[in-house]
CSV table of C-alpha atoms and ligand atoms in Angstrom, one decimal:
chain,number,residue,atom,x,y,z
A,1,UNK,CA,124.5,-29.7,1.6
A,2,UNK,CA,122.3,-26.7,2.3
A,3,UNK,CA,120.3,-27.1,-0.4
A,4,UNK,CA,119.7,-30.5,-0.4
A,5,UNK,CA,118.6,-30.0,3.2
A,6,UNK,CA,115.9,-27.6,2.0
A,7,UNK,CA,115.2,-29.9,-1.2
A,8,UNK,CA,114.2,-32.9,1.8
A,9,UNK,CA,111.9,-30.5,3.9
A,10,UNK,CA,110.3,-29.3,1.0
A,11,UNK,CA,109.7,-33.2,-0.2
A,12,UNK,CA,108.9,-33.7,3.9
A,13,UNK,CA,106.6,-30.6,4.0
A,14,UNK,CA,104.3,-32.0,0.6
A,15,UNK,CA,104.0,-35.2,1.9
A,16,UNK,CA,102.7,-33.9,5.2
A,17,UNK,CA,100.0,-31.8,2.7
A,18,UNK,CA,99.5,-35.0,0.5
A,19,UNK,CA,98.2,-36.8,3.8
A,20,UNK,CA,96.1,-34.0,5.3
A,21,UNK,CA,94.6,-33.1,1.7
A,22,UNK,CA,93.4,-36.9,1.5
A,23,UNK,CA,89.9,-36.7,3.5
A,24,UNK,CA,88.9,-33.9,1.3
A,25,UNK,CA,89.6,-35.8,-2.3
A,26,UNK,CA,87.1,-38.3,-1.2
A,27,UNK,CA,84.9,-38.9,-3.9
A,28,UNK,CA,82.0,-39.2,-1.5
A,29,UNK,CA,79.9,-37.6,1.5
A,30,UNK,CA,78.2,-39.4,4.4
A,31,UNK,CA,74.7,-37.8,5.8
A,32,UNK,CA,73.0,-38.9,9.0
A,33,UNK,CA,69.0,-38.2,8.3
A,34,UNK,CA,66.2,-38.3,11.1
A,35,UNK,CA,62.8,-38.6,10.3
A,36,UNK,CA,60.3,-37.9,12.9
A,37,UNK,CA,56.5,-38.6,12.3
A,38,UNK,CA,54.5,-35.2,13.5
A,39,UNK,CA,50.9,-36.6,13.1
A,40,UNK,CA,48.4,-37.7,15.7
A,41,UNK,CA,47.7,-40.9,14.5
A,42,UNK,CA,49.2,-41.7,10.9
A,43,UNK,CA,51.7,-44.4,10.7
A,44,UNK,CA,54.5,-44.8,7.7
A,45,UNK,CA,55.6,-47.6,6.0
A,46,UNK,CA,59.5,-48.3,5.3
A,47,UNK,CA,60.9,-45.0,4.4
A,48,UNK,CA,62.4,-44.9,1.1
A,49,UNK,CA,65.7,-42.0,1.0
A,50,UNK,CA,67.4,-41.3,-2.0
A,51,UNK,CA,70.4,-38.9,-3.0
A,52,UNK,CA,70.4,-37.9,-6.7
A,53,UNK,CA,70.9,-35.0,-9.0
A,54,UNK,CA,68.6,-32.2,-10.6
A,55,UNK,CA,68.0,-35.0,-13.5
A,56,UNK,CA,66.2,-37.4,-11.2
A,57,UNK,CA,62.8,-37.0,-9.2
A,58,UNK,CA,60.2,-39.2,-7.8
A,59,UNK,CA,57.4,-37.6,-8.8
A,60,UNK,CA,56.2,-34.0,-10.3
A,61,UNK,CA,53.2,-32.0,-7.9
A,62,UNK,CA,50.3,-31.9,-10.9
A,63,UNK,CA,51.4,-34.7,-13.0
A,64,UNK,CA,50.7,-38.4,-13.3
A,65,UNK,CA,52.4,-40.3,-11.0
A,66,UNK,CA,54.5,-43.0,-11.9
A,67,UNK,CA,53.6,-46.9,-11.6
A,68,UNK,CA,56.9,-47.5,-9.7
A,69,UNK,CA,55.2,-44.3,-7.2
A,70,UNK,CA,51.8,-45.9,-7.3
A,71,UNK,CA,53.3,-49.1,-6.0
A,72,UNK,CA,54.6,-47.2,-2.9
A,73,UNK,CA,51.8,-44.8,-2.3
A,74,UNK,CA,48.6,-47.4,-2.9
A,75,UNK,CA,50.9,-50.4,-1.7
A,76,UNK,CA,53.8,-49.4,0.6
A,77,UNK,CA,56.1,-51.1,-1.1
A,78,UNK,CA,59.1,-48.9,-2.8
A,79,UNK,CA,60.6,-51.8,-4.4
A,80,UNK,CA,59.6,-50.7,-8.2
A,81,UNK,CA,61.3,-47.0,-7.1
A,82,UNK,CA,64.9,-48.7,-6.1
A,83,UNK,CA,64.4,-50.7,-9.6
A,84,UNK,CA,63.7,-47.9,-11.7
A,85,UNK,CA,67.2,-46.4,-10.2
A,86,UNK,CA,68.9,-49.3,-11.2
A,87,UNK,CA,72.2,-48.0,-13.7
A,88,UNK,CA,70.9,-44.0,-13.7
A,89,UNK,CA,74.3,-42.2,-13.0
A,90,UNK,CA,72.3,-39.4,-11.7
A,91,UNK,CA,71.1,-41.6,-8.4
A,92,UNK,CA,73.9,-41.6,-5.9
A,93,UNK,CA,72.6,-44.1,-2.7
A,94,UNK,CA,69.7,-45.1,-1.8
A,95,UNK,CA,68.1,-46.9,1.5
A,96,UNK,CA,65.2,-48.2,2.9
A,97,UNK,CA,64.6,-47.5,6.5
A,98,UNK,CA,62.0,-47.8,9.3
A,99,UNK,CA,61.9,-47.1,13.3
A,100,UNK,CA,62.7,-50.2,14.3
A,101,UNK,CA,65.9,-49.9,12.0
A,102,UNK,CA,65.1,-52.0,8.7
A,103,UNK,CA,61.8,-53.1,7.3
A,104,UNK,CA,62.5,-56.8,8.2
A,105,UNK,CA,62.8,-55.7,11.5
A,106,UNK,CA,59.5,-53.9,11.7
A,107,UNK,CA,57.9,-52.6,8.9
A,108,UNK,CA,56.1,-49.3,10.3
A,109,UNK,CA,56.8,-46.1,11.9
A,110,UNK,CA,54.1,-44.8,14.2
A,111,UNK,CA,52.9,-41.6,15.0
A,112,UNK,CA,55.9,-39.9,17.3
A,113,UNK,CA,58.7,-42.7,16.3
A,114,UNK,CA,61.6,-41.0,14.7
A,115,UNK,CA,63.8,-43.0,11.9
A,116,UNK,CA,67.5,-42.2,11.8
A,117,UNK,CA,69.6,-43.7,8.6
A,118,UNK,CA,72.6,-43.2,7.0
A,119,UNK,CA,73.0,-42.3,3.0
A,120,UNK,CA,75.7,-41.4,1.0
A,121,UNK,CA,75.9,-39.1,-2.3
A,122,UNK,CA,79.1,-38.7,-4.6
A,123,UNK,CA,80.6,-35.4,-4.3
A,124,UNK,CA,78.6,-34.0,-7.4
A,125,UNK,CA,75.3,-35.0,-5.8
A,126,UNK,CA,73.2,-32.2,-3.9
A,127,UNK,CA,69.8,-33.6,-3.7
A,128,UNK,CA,67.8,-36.0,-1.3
A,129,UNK,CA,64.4,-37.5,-1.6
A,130,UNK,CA,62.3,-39.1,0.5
A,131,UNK,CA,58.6,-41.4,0.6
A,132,UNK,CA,56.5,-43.5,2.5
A,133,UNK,CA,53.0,-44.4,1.9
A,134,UNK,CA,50.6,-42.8,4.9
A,135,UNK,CA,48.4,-45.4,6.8
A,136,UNK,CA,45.4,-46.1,6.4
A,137,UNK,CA,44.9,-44.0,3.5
A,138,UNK,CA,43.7,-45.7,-0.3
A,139,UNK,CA,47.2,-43.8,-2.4
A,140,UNK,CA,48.3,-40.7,0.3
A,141,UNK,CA,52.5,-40.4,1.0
A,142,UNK,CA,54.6,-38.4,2.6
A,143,UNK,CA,57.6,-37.3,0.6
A,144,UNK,CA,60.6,-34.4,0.4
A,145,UNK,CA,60.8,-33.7,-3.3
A,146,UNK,CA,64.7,-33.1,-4.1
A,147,UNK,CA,65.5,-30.8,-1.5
A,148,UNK,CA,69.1,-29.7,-1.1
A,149,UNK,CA,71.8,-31.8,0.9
A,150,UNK,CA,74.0,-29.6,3.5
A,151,UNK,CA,77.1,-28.5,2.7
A,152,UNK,CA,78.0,-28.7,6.6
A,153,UNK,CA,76.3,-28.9,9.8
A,154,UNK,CA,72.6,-29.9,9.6
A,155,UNK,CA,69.3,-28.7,7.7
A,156,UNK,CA,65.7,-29.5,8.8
A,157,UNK,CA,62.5,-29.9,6.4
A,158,UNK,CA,59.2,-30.5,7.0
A,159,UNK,CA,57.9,-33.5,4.7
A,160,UNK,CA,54.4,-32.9,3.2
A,161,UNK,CA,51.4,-35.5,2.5
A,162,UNK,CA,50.7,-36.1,-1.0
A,163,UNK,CA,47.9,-37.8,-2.6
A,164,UNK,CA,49.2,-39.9,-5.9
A,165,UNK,CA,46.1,-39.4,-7.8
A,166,UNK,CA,45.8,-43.1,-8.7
A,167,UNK,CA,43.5,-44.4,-5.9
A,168,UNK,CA,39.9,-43.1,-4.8
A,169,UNK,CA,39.9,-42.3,-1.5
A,170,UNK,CA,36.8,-44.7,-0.1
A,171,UNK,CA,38.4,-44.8,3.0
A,172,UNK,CA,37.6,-48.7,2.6
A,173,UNK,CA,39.4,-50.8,4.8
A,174,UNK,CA,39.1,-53.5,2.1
A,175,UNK,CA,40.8,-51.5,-0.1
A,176,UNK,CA,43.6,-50.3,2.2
A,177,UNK,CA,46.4,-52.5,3.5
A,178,UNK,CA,48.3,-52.7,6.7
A,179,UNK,CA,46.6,-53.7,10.5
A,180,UNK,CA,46.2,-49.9,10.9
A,181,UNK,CA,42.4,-50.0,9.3
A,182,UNK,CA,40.3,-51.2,11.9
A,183,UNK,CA,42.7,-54.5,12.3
A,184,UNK,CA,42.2,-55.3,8.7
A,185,UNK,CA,45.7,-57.0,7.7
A,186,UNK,CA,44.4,-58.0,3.9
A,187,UNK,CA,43.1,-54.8,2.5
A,188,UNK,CA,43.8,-54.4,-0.9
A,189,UNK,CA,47.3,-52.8,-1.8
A,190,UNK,CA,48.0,-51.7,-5.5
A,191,UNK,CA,45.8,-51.5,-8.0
A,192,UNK,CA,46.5,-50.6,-11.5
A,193,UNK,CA,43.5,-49.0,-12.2
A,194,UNK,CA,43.5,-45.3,-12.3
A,195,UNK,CA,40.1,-44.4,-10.4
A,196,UNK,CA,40.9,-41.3,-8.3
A,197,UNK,CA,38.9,-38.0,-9.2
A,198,UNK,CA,42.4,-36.2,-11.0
A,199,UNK,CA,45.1,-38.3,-12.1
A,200,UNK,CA,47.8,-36.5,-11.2
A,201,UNK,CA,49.8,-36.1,-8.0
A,202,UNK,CA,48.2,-33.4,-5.5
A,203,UNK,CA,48.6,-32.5,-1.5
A,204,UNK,CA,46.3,-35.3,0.3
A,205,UNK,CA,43.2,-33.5,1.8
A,206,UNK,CA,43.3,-35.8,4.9
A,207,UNK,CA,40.8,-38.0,6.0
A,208,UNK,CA,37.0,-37.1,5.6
A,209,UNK,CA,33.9,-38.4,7.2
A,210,UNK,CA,33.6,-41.4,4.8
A,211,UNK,CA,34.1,-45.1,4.8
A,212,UNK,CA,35.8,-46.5,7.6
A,213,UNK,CA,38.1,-44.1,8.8
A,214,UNK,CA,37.0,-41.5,11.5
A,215,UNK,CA,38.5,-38.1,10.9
A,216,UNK,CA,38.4,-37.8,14.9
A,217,UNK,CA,41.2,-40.7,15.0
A,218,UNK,CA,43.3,-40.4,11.5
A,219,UNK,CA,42.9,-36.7,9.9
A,220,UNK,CA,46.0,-34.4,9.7
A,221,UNK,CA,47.5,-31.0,9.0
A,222,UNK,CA,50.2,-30.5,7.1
A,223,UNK,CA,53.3,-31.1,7.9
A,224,UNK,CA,53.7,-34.9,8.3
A,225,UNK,CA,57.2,-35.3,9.5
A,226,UNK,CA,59.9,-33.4,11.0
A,227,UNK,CA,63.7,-34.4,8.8
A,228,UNK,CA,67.0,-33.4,9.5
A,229,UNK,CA,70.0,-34.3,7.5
A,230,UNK,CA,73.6,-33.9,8.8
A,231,UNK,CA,76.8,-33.8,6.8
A,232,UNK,CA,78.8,-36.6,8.5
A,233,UNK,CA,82.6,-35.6,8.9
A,234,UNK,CA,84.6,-39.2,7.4
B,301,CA,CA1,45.8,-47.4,-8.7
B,302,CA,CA1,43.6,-40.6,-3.9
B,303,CA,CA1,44.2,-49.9,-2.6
């Protein structure tokens, strides 16, 4: 009799550690991430975020950028991006978010507006992304390039602007789209051509005393954005 008591409250006792051991088997990992926009007068379009491993990137500093990159950074749009991650086991999640929550909702995040998203990334999955084309600039973005996901608790990075390398910057309204150059809704968004002085991606010098853009309103320093990503505990 004793012994078959013991046998139950040893079956009792890993049943107990079967439940509690559950949460932690969970194949995947739930992050908050806040983007807050740092410039003066710089607005982002819908923010592309992306969990991945080391065998995925969106773009390499000094090398040509993609045509799924030049899309975002020349038209806004990071459609071509998501489609290139279509079946790649080494992308995780990703999502497409703005301030007023999604980009059918509002497609722009001004100067001072913070984003806040969700994203999830399998458990083998330490990376994160992030993009947005900078308005009004011809091919500038802002982007985190595969930085590391917290194991716990919450990590801040400051996101950089890059220049793609795939536009000239003229500064021309007529070649820039978005109302943010001088009211000018139909500026031209991606073009295939490859005119920009280097064609490879580089940090965006900001905005010079050309074309129609004042420096005194739309130049920057480095950093762009503020991000914070947070391990989310279910
Ligand atoms: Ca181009
Ligand atoms: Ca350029
Ligand atoms: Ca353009």
């Amino acid at each position: 009799l004793n012994s078959i008591k013991k046998l139950s409250l040893i079956a009792g006792i890993l049943a107990i550690v079967g439940i509690a051991t559950q949460p932690a088997a969970a194949s995947t990992r739930n992050f908050e991430v806040t983007v807050t926009n740092v410039t003066n007068n710089v607005t982002f379009t819908p923010l592309l975020g992306v969990t991945h491993t080391r065998a995925v990137s969106l773009f390499e500093v000094g090398e040509p950028a993609s045509e799924a990159l030049e899309d975002l950074a020349e038209g806004g749009s990071p459609a071509a991006l998501i489609e290139s991650f279509e079946g790649l086991s080494a992308v995780s999640d990703s999502t497409v978010a703005t301030a007023a929550g999604t980009p059918e909702d509002g497609p722009f995040t001004a100067a001072g507006q913070s984003v806040t998203f969700n994203i999830e990334a399998d458990r083998w999955v330490r990376f994160f992304s992030l993009a947005a084309m900078l308005l009004p600039t011809n091919d500038s973005f802002m982007a985190l390039d595969s930085v590391r996901l917290p194991r716990f608790g919450t990590v801040r990075y400051v996101a950089t602007g890059y220049d793609a390398g795939t536009e000239l910057n003229d500064q021309l309204c007529a070649n820039i789209p978005g109302p943010q150059c001088d009211g000018t809704p139909d500026g031209e968004g991606t073009n295939a051509d490859r005119n920009d002085r280097g064609n490879f991606v580089h940090i965006s010098s900001g905005i010079h005393d050309t074309g129609d853009l004042s420096p005194v309103a739309y130049d920057w320093r480095n950093p762009v954005a503020i991000v914070t990503i947070t391990r989310l505990r279910y």
